[in-house]
PDB file of C-alpha atoms in Angstrom:
ATOM      1  CA  UNK A   1       0.000   0.000   0.000  1.00  0.00           C
ATOM      2  CA  UNK A   2       1.270   3.477  -0.857  1.00  0.00           C
ATOM      3  CA  UNK A   3       1.896   5.896   1.979  1.00  0.00           C
ATOM      4  CA  UNK A   4       0.898   9.540   2.307  1.00  0.00           C
ATOM      5  CA  UNK A   5       3.872  11.823   2.920  1.00  0.00           C
ATOM      6  CA  UNK A   6       3.242  15.400   4.060  1.00  0.00           C
ATOM      7  CA  UNK A   7       6.043  17.714   2.958  1.00  0.00           C
ATOM      8  CA  UNK A   8       5.845  21.169   4.489  1.00  0.00           C
ATOM      9  CA  UNK A   9       8.096  24.108   5.217  1.00  0.00           C
ATOM     10  CA  UNK A  10       7.665  25.338   8.775  1.00  0.00           C
ATOM     11  CA  UNK A  11       9.158  28.124  10.834  1.00  0.00           C
ATOM     12  CA  UNK A  12      11.262  27.392  13.888  1.00  0.00           C
ATOM     13  CA  UNK A  13       8.186  28.130  16.011  1.00  0.00           C
ATOM     14  CA  UNK A  14       5.945  25.707  14.083  1.00  0.00           C
ATOM     15  CA  UNK A  15       4.046  27.905  11.641  1.00  0.00           C
ATOM     16  CA  UNK A  16       3.587  27.123   7.943  1.00  0.00           C
ATOM     17  CA  UNK A  17       3.139  30.824   7.182  1.00  0.00           C
ATOM     18  CA  UNK A  18       2.961  34.146   9.002  1.00  0.00           C
ATOM     19  CA  UNK A  19      -0.472  35.608   9.717  1.00  0.00           C
ATOM     20  CA  UNK A  20      -0.386  37.356   6.308  1.00  0.00           C
ATOM     21  CA  UNK A  21      -0.157  33.963   4.573  1.00  0.00           C
ATOM     22  CA  UNK A  22       2.982  34.995   2.640  1.00  0.00           C
ATOM     23  CA  UNK A  23       5.285  32.190   1.499  1.00  0.00           C
ATOM     24  CA  UNK A  24       8.317  34.113   0.225  1.00  0.00           C
ATOM     25  CA  UNK A  25      10.116  33.472   3.532  1.00  0.00           C
ATOM     26  CA  UNK A  26      10.954  29.897   2.458  1.00  0.00           C
ATOM     27  CA  UNK A  27      13.400  31.198  -0.153  1.00  0.00           C
ATOM     28  CA  UNK A  28      15.736  32.734   2.455  1.00  0.00           C
ATOM     29  CA  UNK A  29      17.078  29.275   3.306  1.00  0.00           C
ATOM     30  CA  UNK A  30      16.512  27.614  -0.078  1.00  0.00           C
ATOM     31  CA  UNK A  31      19.859  26.714  -1.666  1.00  0.00           C
ATOM     32  CA  UNK A  32      21.157  24.507  -4.496  1.00  0.00           C
ATOM     33  CA  UNK A  33      21.521  21.523  -2.172  1.00  0.00           C
ATOM     34  CA  UNK A  34      17.936  21.798  -0.917  1.00  0.00           C
ATOM     35  CA  UNK A  35      16.695  22.315  -4.473  1.00  0.00           C
ATOM     36  CA  UNK A  36      18.421  19.146  -5.728  1.00  0.00           C
ATOM     37  CA  UNK A  37      17.135  17.176  -2.746  1.00  0.00           C
ATOM     38  CA  UNK A  38      13.591  18.474  -3.291  1.00  0.00           C
ATOM     39  CA  UNK A  39      13.631  17.619  -7.008  1.00  0.00           C
ATOM     40  CA  UNK A  40      14.783  14.091  -6.160  1.00  0.00           C
ATOM     41  CA  UNK A  41      12.043  13.714  -3.536  1.00  0.00           C
ATOM     42  CA  UNK A  42       9.363  14.965  -5.936  1.00  0.00           C
ATOM     43  CA  UNK A  43      10.342  12.414  -8.595  1.00  0.00           C
ATOM     44  CA  UNK A  44      10.028   9.627  -6.013  1.00  0.00           C
ATOM     45  CA  UNK A  45       6.262  10.062  -5.656  1.00  0.00           C
ATOM     46  CA  UNK A  46       3.487   8.923  -7.952  1.00  0.00           C
ATOM     47  CA  UNK A  47       0.750  11.381  -6.980  1.00  0.00           C
ATOM     48  CA  UNK A  48       0.571  14.891  -5.524  1.00  0.00           C
ATOM     49  CA  UNK A  49      -2.436  15.777  -3.369  1.00  0.00           C
ATOM     50  CA  UNK A  50      -3.448  19.234  -2.207  1.00  0.00           C
ATOM     51  CA  UNK A  51      -6.362  21.411  -1.236  1.00  0.00           C
ATOM     52  CA  UNK A  52      -8.057  23.996  -3.427  1.00  0.00           C
ATOM     53  CA  UNK A  53      -6.124  27.024  -2.137  1.00  0.00           C
ATOM     54  CA  UNK A  54      -2.720  25.432  -2.749  1.00  0.00           C
ATOM     55  CA  UNK A  55      -3.934  24.185  -6.126  1.00  0.00           C
ATOM     56  CA  UNK A  56      -4.742  27.744  -7.217  1.00  0.00           C
ATOM     57  CA  UNK A  57      -1.274  28.973  -6.177  1.00  0.00           C
ATOM     58  CA  UNK A  58       0.574  26.063  -7.775  1.00  0.00           C
ATOM     59  CA  UNK A  59      -1.497  25.876 -10.975  1.00  0.00           C
ATOM     60  CA  UNK A  60      -0.765  29.541 -11.557  1.00  0.00           C
ATOM     61  CA  UNK A  61       2.981  29.140 -10.949  1.00  0.00           C
ATOM     62  CA  UNK A  62       4.287  25.744 -12.138  1.00  0.00           C
ATOM     63  CA  UNK A  63       3.056  25.421 -15.754  1.00  0.00           C
ATOM     64  CA  UNK A  64       5.186  28.375 -16.920  1.00  0.00           C
ATOM     65  CA  UNK A  65       8.042  27.983 -14.429  1.00  0.00           C
ATOM     66  CA  UNK A  66      11.594  27.243 -15.577  1.00  0.00           C
ATOM     67  CA  UNK A  67      12.578  25.975 -12.116  1.00  0.00           C
ATOM     68  CA  UNK A  68      14.081  22.508 -11.768  1.00  0.00           C
ATOM     69  CA  UNK A  69      11.073  21.743  -9.550  1.00  0.00           C
ATOM     70  CA  UNK A  70       8.607  22.401 -12.385  1.00  0.00           C
ATOM     71  CA  UNK A  71       8.916  19.112 -14.337  1.00  0.00           C
ATOM     72  CA  UNK A  72       7.950  16.809 -11.434  1.00  0.00           C
ATOM     73  CA  UNK A  73       5.215  19.212 -10.338  1.00  0.00           C
ATOM     74  CA  UNK A  74       3.762  19.359 -13.853  1.00  0.00           C
ATOM     75  CA  UNK A  75       4.297  15.766 -15.012  1.00  0.00           C
ATOM     76  CA  UNK A  76       3.238  13.778 -11.937  1.00  0.00           C
ATOM     77  CA  UNK A  77      -0.548  13.296 -11.530  1.00  0.00           C
ATOM     78  CA  UNK A  78      -2.284  15.559  -9.034  1.00  0.00           C
ATOM     79  CA  UNK A  79      -5.494  15.163  -7.042  1.00  0.00           C
ATOM     80  CA  UNK A  80      -7.094  18.335  -5.722  1.00  0.00           C
ATOM     81  CA  UNK A  81      -9.479  17.979  -2.786  1.00  0.00           C
ATOM     82  CA  UNK A  82     -12.321  20.471  -2.982  1.00  0.00           C
ATOM     83  CA  UNK A  83     -16.077  20.654  -2.518  1.00  0.00           C
ATOM     84  CA  UNK A  84     -16.342  23.789  -4.686  1.00  0.00           C
ATOM     85  CA  UNK A  85     -13.831  23.308  -7.513  1.00  0.00           C
ATOM     86  CA  UNK A  86     -15.460  21.531 -10.448  1.00  0.00           C
ATOM     87  CA  UNK A  87     -12.627  21.329 -12.970  1.00  0.00           C
ATOM     88  CA  UNK A  88      -8.900  21.899 -13.184  1.00  0.00           C
ATOM     89  CA  UNK A  89      -6.752  23.428 -15.877  1.00  0.00           C
ATOM     90  CA  UNK A  90      -3.387  22.160 -14.668  1.00  0.00           C
ATOM     91  CA  UNK A  91      -1.923  19.261 -16.647  1.00  0.00           C
ATOM     92  CA  UNK A  92      -2.554  15.814 -15.127  1.00  0.00           C
ATOM     93  CA  UNK A  93      -4.817  17.093 -12.352  1.00  0.00           C
ATOM     94  CA  UNK A  94      -8.272  16.038 -11.247  1.00  0.00           C
ATOM     95  CA  UNK A  95     -10.740  17.019  -8.543  1.00  0.00           C
ATOM     96  CA  UNK A  96     -11.758  14.726  -5.687  1.00  0.00           C
ATOM     97  CA  UNK A  97     -14.940  16.003  -4.062  1.00  0.00           C
ATOM     98  CA  UNK A  98     -15.936  12.975  -1.999  1.00  0.00           C
ATOM     99  CA  UNK A  99     -15.091  12.065   1.572  1.00  0.00           C
ATOM    100  CA  UNK A 100     -11.408  12.879   2.022  1.00  0.00           C
ATOM    101  CA  UNK A 101     -10.605   9.757   4.076  1.00  0.00           C
ATOM    102  CA  UNK A 102     -12.311   7.459   1.561  1.00  0.00           C
ATOM    103  CA  UNK A 103     -10.656   9.179  -1.413  1.00  0.00           C
ATOM    104  CA  UNK A 104      -7.195   8.923   0.148  1.00  0.00           C
ATOM    105  CA  UNK A 105      -7.768   5.297   1.131  1.00  0.00           C
ATOM    106  CA  UNK A 106      -8.666   4.592  -2.513  1.00  0.00           C
ATOM    107  CA  UNK A 107      -5.511   6.366  -3.715  1.00  0.00           C
ATOM    108  CA  UNK A 108      -3.363   4.406  -1.258  1.00  0.00           C
ATOM    109  CA  UNK A 109      -4.733   1.126  -2.643  1.00  0.00           C
ATOM    110  CA  UNK A 110      -3.635   1.949  -6.185  1.00  0.00           C
ATOM    111  CA  UNK A 111      -0.293   0.554  -7.360  1.00  0.00           C
ATOM    112  CA  UNK A 112       2.623   2.920  -7.712  1.00  0.00           C
ATOM    113  CA  UNK A 113       4.856   5.262  -5.818  1.00  0.00           C
ATOM    114  CA  UNK A 114       3.926   7.105  -2.628  1.00  0.00           C
ATOM    115  CA  UNK A 115       1.572  10.082  -2.409  1.00  0.00           C
ATOM    116  CA  UNK A 116       2.956  13.509  -1.492  1.00  0.00           C
ATOM    117  CA  UNK A 117       0.632  15.904   0.294  1.00  0.00           C
ATOM    118  CA  UNK A 118       1.272  19.625  -0.067  1.00  0.00           C
ATOM    119  CA  UNK A 119      -0.323  22.280   2.150  1.00  0.00           C
ATOM    120  CA  UNK A 120      -1.733  24.703   2.878  1.00  0.00           C
ATOM    121  CA  UNK A 121      -2.277  24.792   6.551  1.00  0.00           C
ATOM    122  CA  UNK A 122      -5.975  23.860   6.518  1.00  0.00           C
ATOM    123  CA  UNK A 123      -5.497  20.858   4.239  1.00  0.00           C
ATOM    124  CA  UNK A 124      -2.521  19.589   6.270  1.00  0.00           C
ATOM    125  CA  UNK A 125      -4.475  20.047   9.508  1.00  0.00           C
ATOM    126  CA  UNK A 126      -7.401  18.052   8.097  1.00  0.00           C
ATOM    127  CA  UNK A 127      -5.137  15.198   7.009  1.00  0.00           C
ATOM    128  CA  UNK A 128      -3.493  15.156  10.434  1.00  0.00           C
ATOM    129  CA  UNK A 129      -6.777  15.212  12.380  1.00  0.00           C
ATOM    130  CA  UNK A 130      -8.078  12.311  10.268  1.00  0.00           C
ATOM    131  CA  UNK A 131      -4.907  10.268  10.835  1.00  0.00           C
ATOM    132  CA  UNK A 132      -4.198  10.082   7.094  1.00  0.00           C
ATOM    133  CA  UNK A 133      -0.500  10.996   7.142  1.00  0.00           C
ATOM    134  CA  UNK A 134       1.991   8.130   7.227  1.00  0.00           C
ATOM    135  CA  UNK A 135       5.121  10.282   7.207  1.00  0.00           C
ATOM    136  CA  UNK A 136       5.893  13.928   7.933  1.00  0.00           C
ATOM    137  CA  UNK A 137       8.808  15.593   6.108  1.00  0.00           C
ATOM    138  CA  UNK A 138       9.085  18.946   7.793  1.00  0.00           C
ATOM    139  CA  UNK A 139      11.652  21.438   6.565  1.00  0.00           C
ATOM    140  CA  UNK A 140      12.302  23.632   9.587  1.00  0.00           C
ATOM    141  CA  UNK A 141      13.531  27.018   8.418  1.00  0.00           C
ATOM    142  CA  UNK A 142      15.688  29.347  10.542  1.00  0.00           C
ATOM    143  CA  UNK A 143      12.973  31.957  11.003  1.00  0.00           C
ATOM    144  CA  UNK A 144      10.382  32.622  13.725  1.00  0.00           C
ATOM    145  CA  UNK A 145       7.069  34.453  13.316  1.00  0.00           C
ATOM    146  CA  UNK A 146       5.637  34.548  16.828  1.00  0.00           C
ATOM    147  CA  UNK A 147       2.190  33.951  15.339  1.00  0.00           C
ATOM    148  CA  UNK A 148       0.768  32.653  12.104  1.00  0.00           C
ATOM    149  CA  UNK A 149      -0.833  29.610  10.523  1.00  0.00           C
ATOM    150  CA  UNK A 150       0.079  26.531  12.590  1.00  0.00           C
ATOM    151  CA  UNK A 151       0.751  23.121  11.119  1.00  0.00           C
ATOM    152  CA  UNK A 152      -0.972  21.377  14.029  1.00  0.00           C
ATOM    153  CA  UNK A 153      -4.306  22.769  15.235  1.00  0.00           C
ATOM    154  CA  UNK A 154      -7.451  21.510  16.967  1.00  0.00           C
ATOM    155  CA  UNK A 155      -6.135  18.022  17.672  1.00  0.00           C
ATOM    156  CA  UNK A 156      -8.417  15.846  19.787  1.00  0.00           C
ATOM    157  CA  UNK A 157      -5.367  14.007  21.164  1.00  0.00           C
ATOM    158  CA  UNK A 158      -1.617  14.451  21.086  1.00  0.00           C
ATOM    159  CA  UNK A 159       0.155  12.883  18.130  1.00  0.00           C
ATOM    160  CA  UNK A 160       3.223  10.878  19.035  1.00  0.00           C
ATOM    161  CA  UNK A 161       5.881  10.889  16.343  1.00  0.00           C
ATOM    162  CA  UNK A 162       8.935   8.711  15.839  1.00  0.00           C
ATOM    163  CA  UNK A 163      11.923  10.655  14.502  1.00  0.00           C
ATOM    164  CA  UNK A 164      13.315   8.808  11.474  1.00  0.00           C
ATOM    165  CA  UNK A 165      16.009  11.168  10.232  1.00  0.00           C
ATOM    166  CA  UNK A 166      17.358  14.703  10.048  1.00  0.00           C
ATOM    167  CA  UNK A 167      19.264  16.399   7.250  1.00  0.00           C
ATOM    168  CA  UNK A 168      20.868  19.826   7.595  1.00  0.00           C
ATOM    169  CA  UNK A 169      21.202  22.066   4.537  1.00  0.00           C
ATOM    170  CA  UNK A 170      23.855  24.756   3.951  1.00  0.00           C
ATOM    171  CA  UNK A 171      21.640  27.779   4.656  1.00  0.00           C
ATOM    172  CA  UNK A 172      20.332  26.374   7.936  1.00  0.00           C
ATOM    173  CA  UNK A 173      17.124  24.595   6.950  1.00  0.00           C
ATOM    174  CA  UNK A 174      16.749  21.186   8.599  1.00  0.00           C
ATOM    175  CA  UNK A 175      14.604  18.416   7.142  1.00  0.00           C
ATOM    176  CA  UNK A 176      13.101  16.271   9.893  1.00  0.00           C
ATOM    177  CA  UNK A 177      11.324  13.070   8.897  1.00  0.00           C
ATOM    178  CA  UNK A 178       8.790  11.648  11.345  1.00  0.00           C
ATOM    179  CA  UNK A 179       6.413   8.718  11.394  1.00  0.00           C
ATOM    180  CA  UNK A 180       3.230   8.810  13.481  1.00  0.00           C
ATOM    181  CA  UNK A 181       3.237   6.210  16.231  1.00  0.00           C
ATOM    182  CA  UNK A 182      -0.104   4.494  15.872  1.00  0.00           C
ATOM    183  CA  UNK A 183      -1.438   3.220  19.167  1.00  0.00           C
ATOM    184  CA  UNK A 184      -2.438  -0.414  19.305  1.00  0.00           C
ATOM    185  CA  UNK A 185      -5.462  -1.187  21.379  1.00  0.00           C
ATOM    186  CA  UNK A 186      -4.942  -4.174  23.583  1.00  0.00           C
ATOM    187  CA  UNK A 187      -7.959  -6.334  24.411  1.00  0.00           C
ATOM    188  CA  UNK A 188      -8.844  -6.239  28.073  1.00  0.00           C
ATOM    189  CA  UNK A 189      -7.820  -9.311  29.986  1.00  0.00           C
ATOM    190  CA  UNK A 190     -10.826 -10.575  31.887  1.00  0.00           C
ATOM    191  CA  UNK A 191     -10.421 -11.106  35.585  1.00  0.00           C
ATOM    192  CA  UNK A 192      -7.378  -8.836  35.871  1.00  0.00           C
ATOM    193  CA  UNK A 193      -7.563  -5.379  37.372  1.00  0.00           C
TER     194      UNK A 193
END
């Protein structure tokens, strides 16, 4: 079964964007090494998933971009989760308007490479609350906002994560890879208190 990998840039204090929603801050620590690593990671997935807001930003940017990131973003199939979007204009993209958990379960059952989830904050929060993320790849940038759009919000319970790896890039960004620790319910043993 394919896994869902959430790849997000976050500030040192855990925000995916300042209150304004601006994203230009991620370029302060983006270097050639991080670019090459990101391109490699993008080619290792078989499907991109995102919410409507991120779709609008990306569909406007990537088709005409000359960045090394553009080919995997344009050529790999994309599924956009939205209740209001009816059609897409970005190459190899389609809308999923059903139950998000059911749609992602269906995608995970398909053969192929893993699924990479892109933000924004609301989409990532929904995936987290529903327990749909199998791996977090968080690029922690050397910047703090003090307030903004958090990656984790309105959780009913704490999420325990197992740290799998860390990679430091030249300009100070650190990629942390985590796996959620899924709790296993143990059947009660009768007669024991």
